[in-house]
């Protein structure tokens, strides 16, 4: 497909934008939507399918189908509903998301980290760690059912204020109104929220929270630091009184924009360490898969002291262990393990435990993130024959070694 634009069409959308959107959707993989069409099936007639998406979008006649609702159990016993769009609809959403993101990304707050180019959850955790050393209190915010509660009118108002492309607003309005199709086939009309998991939801969520929280904080509470990853937010305070006032003010602000803080999960945490030896009801919190609490640390002189530090949470560790166990690594030992393991280097110079680990992008990303703030412990893979001990004596992080056992 060339970079041709929409000649004789209502909207100026290039075929190149659709092609690039398709490449991103293909890279992200994903399940089929309500039509049951996989990416592989879509590609059997790729040229015509992409032309159909472009032609309808450029003509203003594109109407999104229903979104397949996929219920996912949550750790607390609740249900999170993910919205899975069709392949063609994900491509159309990605076209709009890319055009809108180019407009709004430069204005987003420096302490917003979720789904932004060049930023990650690990960046948010790193910044939060440093600020917890400087401020004694943390306000751990939990916005109740954020993706199900976003006000459509306020969101569209924010979109309209940040784009001159009429078709961007048009299609976002249509996506917001697209019904959810539940597993039993029933359709649910929506007047609030944006489906969690859709291609356009991340930029919309960031845009909504930019006005609902980020700019409001800078305007009403200048000097107060925070880190936000979409709807996961931590705010730092100097005193308990300041933290309580912030919780009250933020709760009122959330109500103003149609949201609500969870009354139980939102909490004020004391950052306890060797220099801060007081106590409070809450002395730990979990942010983006890391639990922050007082932990043993060693200074440059070798002296052990208590510091307020993050480490992988129990829930995240359990999830990683379950996933690694499903690989059945102990059954994949081969004679060329050492050669394959040397292909990839783990953090701190340790080697990957097997070719499966060496080439698995999920494990590579999780390992870099989860051990970024942890010390390494060496060990050997369980189940290696004694005759191949030189091959199997590969150092691995203790959390992975325990997960394999």
Short mmCIF file of C-alpha atoms in Angstrom, two decimals:
data_model
loop_
_atom_site.label_atom_id
_atom_site.label_comp_id
_atom_site.label_asym_id
_atom_site.label_seq_id
_atom_site.Cartn_x
_atom_site.Cartn_y
_atom_site.Cartn_z
CA UNK A 1 0.00 0.00 0.00
CA UNK A 2 1.30 3.42 -0.88
CA UNK A 3 1.11 6.65 1.06
CA UNK A 4 -1.84 7.90 -1.01
CA UNK A 5 -4.39 10.08 0.72
CA UNK A 6 -8.15 10.07 0.48
CA UNK A 7 -8.93 11.51 -2.94
CA UNK A 8 -12.58 12.40 -3.33
CA UNK A 9 -13.31 11.18 0.20
CA UNK A 10 -14.92 13.00 3.09
CA UNK A 11 -11.89 12.65 5.38
CA UNK A 12 -8.18 12.86 4.74
CA UNK A 13 -6.99 9.44 5.92
CA UNK A 14 -4.10 7.87 4.06
CA UNK A 15 -3.80 4.23 3.16
CA UNK A 16 -0.38 4.31 4.75
CA UNK A 17 -1.97 5.06 8.14
CA UNK A 18 -4.19 2.01 7.76
CA UNK A 19 -1.21 -0.13 6.75
CA UNK A 20 0.84 1.00 9.76
CA UNK A 21 -2.14 0.36 12.02
CA UNK A 22 -2.44 -3.16 10.64
CA UNK A 23 1.24 -3.82 11.36
CA UNK A 24 0.79 -2.73 14.98
CA UNK A 25 -2.33 -4.86 15.42
CA UNK A 26 -0.54 -7.87 13.94
CA UNK A 27 2.41 -7.36 16.29
CA UNK A 28 0.08 -7.21 19.30
CA UNK A 29 -1.69 -10.40 18.19
CA UNK A 30 -4.89 -10.71 20.21
CA UNK A 31 -8.03 -12.81 20.17
CA UNK A 32 -10.85 -12.61 17.61
CA UNK A 33 -13.86 -10.38 18.20
CA UNK A 34 -17.56 -11.07 17.79
CA UNK A 35 -17.07 -12.22 14.18
CA UNK A 36 -14.63 -14.95 15.22
CA UNK A 37 -12.09 -13.77 12.64
CA UNK A 38 -8.45 -14.23 13.59
CA UNK A 39 -5.56 -12.18 12.23
CA UNK A 40 -4.54 -15.17 10.10
CA UNK A 41 -7.98 -15.34 8.50
CA UNK A 42 -7.99 -11.57 8.01
CA UNK A 43 -4.69 -11.86 6.15
CA UNK A 44 -6.03 -14.37 3.63
CA UNK A 45 -7.62 -11.42 1.84
CA UNK A 46 -5.43 -8.70 3.32
CA UNK A 47 -5.50 -6.21 0.46
CA UNK A 48 -9.27 -6.11 0.16
CA UNK A 49 -9.81 -6.14 3.93
CA UNK A 50 -7.49 -3.19 4.47
CA UNK A 51 -9.01 -1.33 1.53
CA UNK A 52 -12.46 -1.87 3.03
CA UNK A 53 -11.36 -0.37 6.35
CA UNK A 54 -9.71 2.62 4.65
CA UNK A 55 -12.59 3.24 2.25
CA UNK A 56 -15.24 3.24 4.96
CA UNK A 57 -13.20 5.37 7.35
CA UNK A 58 -12.31 7.92 4.67
CA UNK A 59 -15.93 8.06 3.53
CA UNK A 60 -17.34 8.54 7.03
CA UNK A 61 -19.38 5.34 6.71
CA UNK A 62 -17.44 3.18 9.14
CA UNK A 63 -19.59 1.87 11.99
CA UNK A 64 -17.96 -0.37 14.59
CA UNK A 65 -19.48 -3.75 15.39
CA UNK A 66 -20.24 -4.86 18.94
CA UNK A 67 -17.32 -5.51 21.26
CA UNK A 68 -16.90 -9.04 22.62
CA UNK A 69 -17.01 -8.96 26.43
CA UNK A 70 -14.51 -11.29 28.11
CA UNK A 71 -14.91 -11.60 31.90
CA UNK A 72 -11.59 -12.00 33.73
CA UNK A 73 -11.54 -13.00 37.44
CA UNK A 74 -9.72 -10.55 39.71
CA UNK A 75 -7.54 -11.46 42.66
CA UNK A 76 -10.05 -9.92 45.08
CA UNK A 77 -12.85 -12.12 43.79
CA UNK A 78 -14.40 -9.55 41.46
CA UNK A 79 -14.71 -9.62 37.70
CA UNK A 80 -12.92 -7.40 35.20
CA UNK A 81 -14.57 -7.22 31.79
CA UNK A 82 -12.20 -6.84 28.86
CA UNK A 83 -13.48 -5.64 25.52
CA UNK A 84 -12.18 -7.52 22.48
CA UNK A 85 -12.86 -5.77 19.19
CA UNK A 86 -12.72 -7.43 15.78
CA UNK A 87 -9.42 -7.34 13.86
CA UNK A 88 -10.76 -4.76 11.40
CA UNK A 89 -12.09 -2.63 14.24
CA UNK A 90 -8.75 -2.79 16.09
CA UNK A 91 -7.05 -1.51 12.93
CA UNK A 92 -9.54 1.36 12.65
CA UNK A 93 -9.10 2.20 16.33
CA UNK A 94 -5.33 2.18 15.95
CA UNK A 95 -5.56 4.67 13.07
CA UNK A 96 -7.55 7.06 15.26
CA UNK A 97 -5.38 6.45 18.33
CA UNK A 98 -2.19 7.24 16.40
CA UNK A 99 -3.61 10.48 14.99
CA UNK A 100 -4.91 11.62 18.41
CA UNK A 101 -1.77 10.54 20.27
CA UNK A 102 0.40 12.68 18.01
CA UNK A 103 -1.63 15.70 19.14
CA UNK A 104 -1.92 15.06 22.88
CA UNK A 105 1.28 13.22 23.78
CA UNK A 106 3.46 16.36 23.97
CA UNK A 107 1.14 18.01 26.50
CA UNK A 108 0.78 15.06 28.88
CA UNK A 109 2.11 15.41 32.41
CA UNK A 110 5.71 14.27 33.08
CA UNK A 111 4.43 12.09 35.94
CA UNK A 112 2.02 10.19 33.69
CA UNK A 113 3.61 6.86 32.70
CA UNK A 114 0.94 4.51 31.37
CA UNK A 115 0.97 3.49 27.68
CA UNK A 116 3.23 6.35 26.64
CA UNK A 117 6.18 6.03 24.24
CA UNK A 118 9.52 5.87 26.02
CA UNK A 119 7.90 5.36 29.44
CA UNK A 120 7.12 2.27 31.44
CA UNK A 121 5.77 0.99 34.74
CA UNK A 122 9.35 0.52 35.87
CA UNK A 123 9.98 4.25 35.40
CA UNK A 124 6.99 5.02 37.61
CA UNK A 125 8.22 2.63 40.30
CA UNK A 126 11.74 4.11 40.17
CA UNK A 127 10.42 7.65 40.64
CA UNK A 128 8.10 6.53 43.43
CA UNK A 129 10.95 4.80 45.26
CA UNK A 130 13.04 7.99 45.29
CA UNK A 131 10.13 10.14 46.45
CA UNK A 132 9.24 7.74 49.27
CA UNK A 133 12.70 8.44 50.71
CA UNK A 134 11.96 12.17 50.71
CA UNK A 135 8.33 12.23 51.88
CA UNK A 136 7.03 10.36 54.93
CA UNK A 137 3.52 9.61 53.70
CA UNK A 138 1.95 8.13 50.57
CA UNK A 139 -1.67 8.36 49.48
CA UNK A 140 -2.38 5.16 47.56
CA UNK A 141 -5.40 5.91 45.35
CA UNK A 142 -7.75 3.30 43.96
CA UNK A 143 -10.31 4.60 41.46
CA UNK A 144 -13.32 2.31 41.55
CA UNK A 145 -14.18 0.72 38.17
CA UNK A 146 -12.40 3.45 36.22
CA UNK A 147 -12.81 2.03 32.71
CA UNK A 148 -16.51 1.37 33.35
CA UNK A 149 -17.18 4.85 34.74
CA UNK A 150 -15.57 7.36 32.35
CA UNK A 151 -18.06 10.11 31.49
CA UNK A 152 -18.61 10.16 27.71
CA UNK A 153 -19.52 13.83 27.50
CA UNK A 154 -16.44 14.96 29.41
CA UNK A 155 -14.21 12.64 27.40
CA UNK A 156 -15.55 13.87 24.05
CA UNK A 157 -15.14 17.45 25.24
CA UNK A 158 -11.46 16.73 25.92
CA UNK A 159 -11.04 15.09 22.51
CA UNK A 160 -12.70 17.99 20.70
CA UNK A 161 -10.40 20.44 22.47
CA UNK A 162 -7.30 18.66 21.21
CA UNK A 163 -7.93 17.78 17.58
CA UNK A 164 -9.08 19.52 14.42
CA UNK A 165 -9.91 16.21 12.74
CA UNK A 166 -13.67 15.87 12.72
CA UNK A 167 -13.44 12.17 11.89
CA UNK A 168 -11.41 11.46 15.04
CA UNK A 169 -14.25 12.81 17.19
CA UNK A 170 -16.86 11.07 15.02
CA UNK A 171 -15.36 7.61 15.32
CA UNK A 172 -14.50 7.93 19.01
CA UNK A 173 -18.14 8.84 19.66
CA UNK A 174 -19.25 5.74 17.76
CA UNK A 175 -16.81 3.48 19.61
CA UNK A 176 -17.95 4.78 22.97
CA UNK A 177 -21.53 3.85 22.06
CA UNK A 178 -20.73 0.44 20.55
CA UNK A 179 -22.52 -2.26 22.60
CA UNK A 180 -20.84 -5.06 24.53
CA UNK A 181 -21.75 -8.59 23.47
CA UNK A 182 -21.65 -10.98 26.43
CA UNK A 183 -20.82 -14.71 26.18
CA UNK A 184 -24.52 -15.59 26.18
CA UNK A 185 -25.08 -13.38 23.13
CA UNK A 186 -26.91 -10.54 24.89
CA UNK A 187 -26.01 -6.98 23.96
CA UNK A 188 -25.38 -4.32 26.59
CA UNK A 189 -25.78 -0.68 25.60
CA UNK A 190 -23.21 1.66 27.11
CA UNK A 191 -23.63 5.27 28.25
CA UNK A 192 -20.42 5.43 30.30
CA UNK A 193 -16.95 3.93 30.19
CA UNK A 194 -14.55 2.78 27.53
CA UNK A 195 -13.77 -0.94 27.02
CA UNK A 196 -10.60 -1.97 28.78
CA UNK A 197 -8.40 -3.67 26.21
CA UNK A 198 -9.42 -1.71 23.12
CA UNK A 199 -6.74 -0.07 20.98
CA UNK A 200 -8.04 3.46 21.51
CA UNK A 201 -8.75 3.18 25.25
CA UNK A 202 -5.20 3.92 26.55
CA UNK A 203 -4.92 7.34 24.89
CA UNK A 204 -8.51 8.18 25.84
CA UNK A 205 -7.94 7.17 29.45
CA UNK A 206 -4.77 9.24 29.63
CA UNK A 207 -6.50 12.23 28.06
CA UNK A 208 -9.41 12.00 30.51
CA UNK A 209 -7.12 11.71 33.55
CA UNK A 210 -4.92 14.51 32.24
CA UNK A 211 -7.77 16.94 32.82
CA UNK A 212 -9.52 15.09 35.65
CA UNK A 213 -6.40 14.67 37.79
CA UNK A 214 -3.00 15.79 36.44
CA UNK A 215 -3.69 19.41 35.53
CA UNK A 216 -6.07 19.75 38.49
CA UNK A 217 -3.32 18.67 40.86
CA UNK A 218 -0.88 21.17 39.37
CA UNK A 219 -3.48 23.91 39.64
CA UNK A 220 -4.96 23.18 43.07
CA UNK A 221 -2.01 21.52 44.82
CA UNK A 222 1.21 22.84 43.28
CA UNK A 223 4.34 21.21 44.62
CA UNK A 224 2.62 17.92 45.47
CA UNK A 225 4.34 15.06 43.65
CA UNK A 226 2.58 11.99 42.30
CA UNK A 227 3.01 9.16 39.80
CA UNK A 228 0.14 7.94 37.64
CA UNK A 229 -0.08 4.88 35.43
CA UNK A 230 -3.48 5.35 33.75
CA UNK A 231 -5.81 4.89 36.77
CA UNK A 232 -3.17 3.69 39.26
CA UNK A 233 -2.01 6.70 41.27
CA UNK A 234 0.22 7.36 44.27
CA UNK A 235 0.53 10.83 45.83
CA UNK A 236 3.29 11.87 48.23
CA UNK A 237 2.72 13.96 51.37
CA UNK A 238 4.97 15.40 54.07
CA UNK A 239 2.60 14.92 57.01
CA UNK A 240 -0.38 12.76 57.92
CA UNK A 241 -2.58 15.84 58.02
CA UNK A 242 -1.56 16.83 54.51
CA UNK A 243 -2.27 13.29 53.26
CA UNK A 244 -5.74 13.35 54.82
CA UNK A 245 -6.55 16.73 53.27
CA UNK A 246 -5.37 15.47 49.88
CA UNK A 247 -7.53 12.37 50.15
CA UNK A 248 -10.59 14.47 50.91
CA UNK A 249 -9.89 16.95 48.08
CA UNK A 250 -9.16 14.25 45.51
CA UNK A 251 -12.28 12.31 46.50
CA UNK A 252 -14.39 15.42 45.82
CA UNK A 253 -12.61 15.98 42.51
CA UNK A 254 -13.29 12.42 41.39
CA UNK A 255 -17.00 12.86 42.10
CA UNK A 256 -16.99 16.07 40.03
CA UNK A 257 -15.73 14.14 36.97
CA UNK A 258 -18.01 11.14 37.48
CA UNK A 259 -15.54 8.85 39.24
CA UNK A 260 -15.20 7.52 42.78
CA UNK A 261 -12.34 6.51 45.04
CA UNK A 262 -12.65 3.02 46.48
CA UNK A 263 -13.44 3.58 50.18
CA UNK A 264 -11.42 0.57 51.37
CA UNK A 265 -8.58 0.21 48.88
CA UNK A 266 -7.64 3.91 49.00
CA UNK A 267 -5.29 4.26 51.96
CA UNK A 268 -2.66 6.46 53.59
CA UNK A 269 0.68 4.73 54.10
CA UNK A 270 3.57 5.61 56.40
CA UNK A 271 7.02 5.15 54.84
CA UNK A 272 8.75 3.51 57.75
CA UNK A 273 12.54 2.97 57.83
CA UNK A 274 15.53 3.43 60.15
CA UNK A 275 15.12 7.20 60.12
CA UNK A 276 11.33 7.13 60.41
CA UNK A 277 10.48 4.83 63.30
CA UNK A 278 6.89 5.80 63.91
CA UNK A 279 3.93 3.55 63.17
CA UNK A 280 0.61 3.78 61.38
CA UNK A 281 -2.33 1.62 60.35
CA UNK A 282 -0.78 1.06 56.90
CA UNK A 283 2.97 0.72 56.41
CA UNK A 284 3.08 -0.83 52.95
CA UNK A 285 1.36 -0.45 49.57
CA UNK A 286 1.46 -2.17 46.19
CA UNK A 287 1.96 -0.15 43.03
CA UNK A 288 2.21 -1.70 39.54
CA UNK A 289 3.10 -5.15 40.85
CA UNK A 290 5.66 -3.93 43.41
CA UNK A 291 5.09 -3.88 47.16
CA UNK A 292 6.74 -0.95 48.95
CA UNK A 293 7.62 -1.50 52.61
CA UNK A 294 10.53 -1.44 55.08
CA UNK A 295 13.20 -3.89 53.91
CA UNK A 296 16.72 -4.76 54.84
CA UNK A 297 19.37 -2.95 52.81
CA UNK A 298 23.16 -2.75 52.90
CA UNK A 299 25.04 0.55 52.71
CA UNK A 300 28.46 1.14 51.14
CA UNK A 301 30.16 0.18 54.39
CA UNK A 302 28.38 -3.19 54.53
CA UNK A 303 26.07 -2.17 57.37
CA UNK A 304 22.52 -3.51 57.15
CA UNK A 305 19.73 -1.03 57.81
CA UNK A 306 15.98 -0.70 57.18
CA UNK A 307 14.97 1.21 54.06
CA UNK A 308 11.57 1.78 52.44
CA UNK A 309 11.96 -0.17 49.20
CA UNK A 310 9.91 -1.86 46.46
CA UNK A 311 10.10 -5.54 45.52
CA UNK A 312 7.90 -7.84 43.47
CA UNK A 313 4.54 -8.34 45.18
CA UNK A 314 3.34 -11.75 46.33
CA UNK A 315 0.50 -11.65 43.82
CA UNK A 316 2.80 -10.88 40.90
CA UNK A 317 5.30 -13.49 42.03
CA UNK A 318 2.57 -16.12 42.25
CA UNK A 319 1.33 -15.27 38.76
CA UNK A 320 4.84 -15.48 37.30
CA UNK A 321 5.49 -18.78 39.03
CA UNK A 322 2.29 -20.30 37.66
CA UNK A 323 3.15 -19.21 34.15
CA UNK A 324 6.71 -20.55 34.34
CA UNK A 325 5.48 -23.89 35.73
CA UNK A 326 3.22 -24.32 32.71
CA UNK A 327 6.33 -24.31 30.52
CA UNK A 328 7.56 -27.53 32.26
CA UNK A 329 11.15 -26.36 31.94
CA UNK A 330 12.52 -29.37 33.81
CA UNK A 331 11.46 -31.56 30.86
CA UNK A 332 13.24 -29.41 28.26
CA UNK A 333 16.87 -30.18 29.19
CA UNK A 334 18.95 -30.95 26.07
CA UNK A 335 22.58 -31.51 25.24
CA UNK A 336 23.00 -28.09 23.68
CA UNK A 337 21.52 -26.22 26.65
CA UNK A 338 24.76 -24.39 27.46
CA UNK A 339 25.15 -23.10 23.92
CA UNK A 340 21.55 -21.91 23.79
CA UNK A 341 21.67 -20.39 27.26
CA UNK A 342 24.70 -18.30 26.32
CA UNK A 343 22.69 -16.61 23.57
CA UNK A 344 20.98 -14.29 26.06
CA UNK A 345 22.41 -12.59 29.15
CA UNK A 346 20.26 -11.86 32.15
CA UNK A 347 20.74 -8.78 34.36
CA UNK A 348 23.96 -8.68 36.42
CA UNK A 349 25.67 -11.01 33.95
CA UNK A 350 23.74 -14.18 34.74
CA UNK A 351 22.76 -16.48 31.89
CA UNK A 352 19.33 -17.64 30.82
CA UNK A 353 18.32 -21.04 32.12
CA UNK A 354 17.33 -22.53 28.79
CA UNK A 355 16.63 -21.64 25.20
CA UNK A 356 12.95 -21.28 26.13
CA UNK A 357 13.88 -18.63 28.69
CA UNK A 358 16.50 -17.06 26.44
CA UNK A 359 14.10 -16.39 23.60
CA UNK A 360 10.88 -15.68 25.52
CA UNK A 361 10.08 -11.94 25.40
CA UNK A 362 7.53 -12.18 28.22
CA UNK A 363 10.09 -13.59 30.63
CA UNK A 364 12.79 -11.18 29.49
CA UNK A 365 10.55 -8.20 30.22
CA UNK A 366 9.25 -9.56 33.52
CA UNK A 367 12.74 -10.44 34.71
CA UNK A 368 14.18 -7.03 33.97
CA UNK A 369 11.29 -5.36 35.76
CA UNK A 370 10.89 -7.63 38.77
CA UNK A 371 14.55 -7.89 39.70
CA UNK A 372 15.40 -4.26 39.06
CA UNK A 373 15.22 -3.49 42.77
CA UNK A 374 16.24 -6.90 44.13
CA UNK A 375 19.51 -8.66 44.84
CA UNK A 376 20.33 -11.84 42.95
CA UNK A 377 20.74 -15.27 44.47
CA UNK A 378 22.42 -18.01 42.49
CA UNK A 379 21.22 -21.55 42.25
CA UNK A 380 21.13 -24.56 39.96
CA UNK A 381 18.22 -25.90 38.00
CA UNK A 382 16.58 -28.83 39.77
CA UNK A 383 16.48 -32.16 37.94
CA UNK A 384 19.72 -31.94 35.95
CA UNK A 385 21.58 -35.25 35.43
CA UNK A 386 24.84 -35.41 37.35
CA UNK A 387 26.69 -36.23 34.14
CA UNK A 388 25.78 -32.86 32.69
CA UNK A 389 26.38 -30.76 35.81
CA UNK A 390 28.67 -28.38 33.93
CA UNK A 391 25.80 -27.61 31.57
CA UNK A 392 23.11 -27.32 34.20
CA UNK A 393 24.98 -25.17 36.72
CA UNK A 394 23.44 -22.00 35.33
CA UNK A 395 22.81 -19.16 37.74
CA UNK A 396 19.22 -18.01 37.93
CA UNK A 397 17.37 -15.54 40.18
CA UNK A 398 15.99 -17.16 43.30
CA UNK A 399 12.35 -16.35 42.43
CA UNK A 400 12.67 -18.23 39.13
CA UNK A 401 14.52 -21.16 40.70
CA UNK A 402 11.74 -21.54 43.28
CA UNK A 403 9.10 -21.24 40.56
CA UNK A 404 10.66 -24.07 38.58
CA UNK A 405 10.82 -26.45 41.53
#
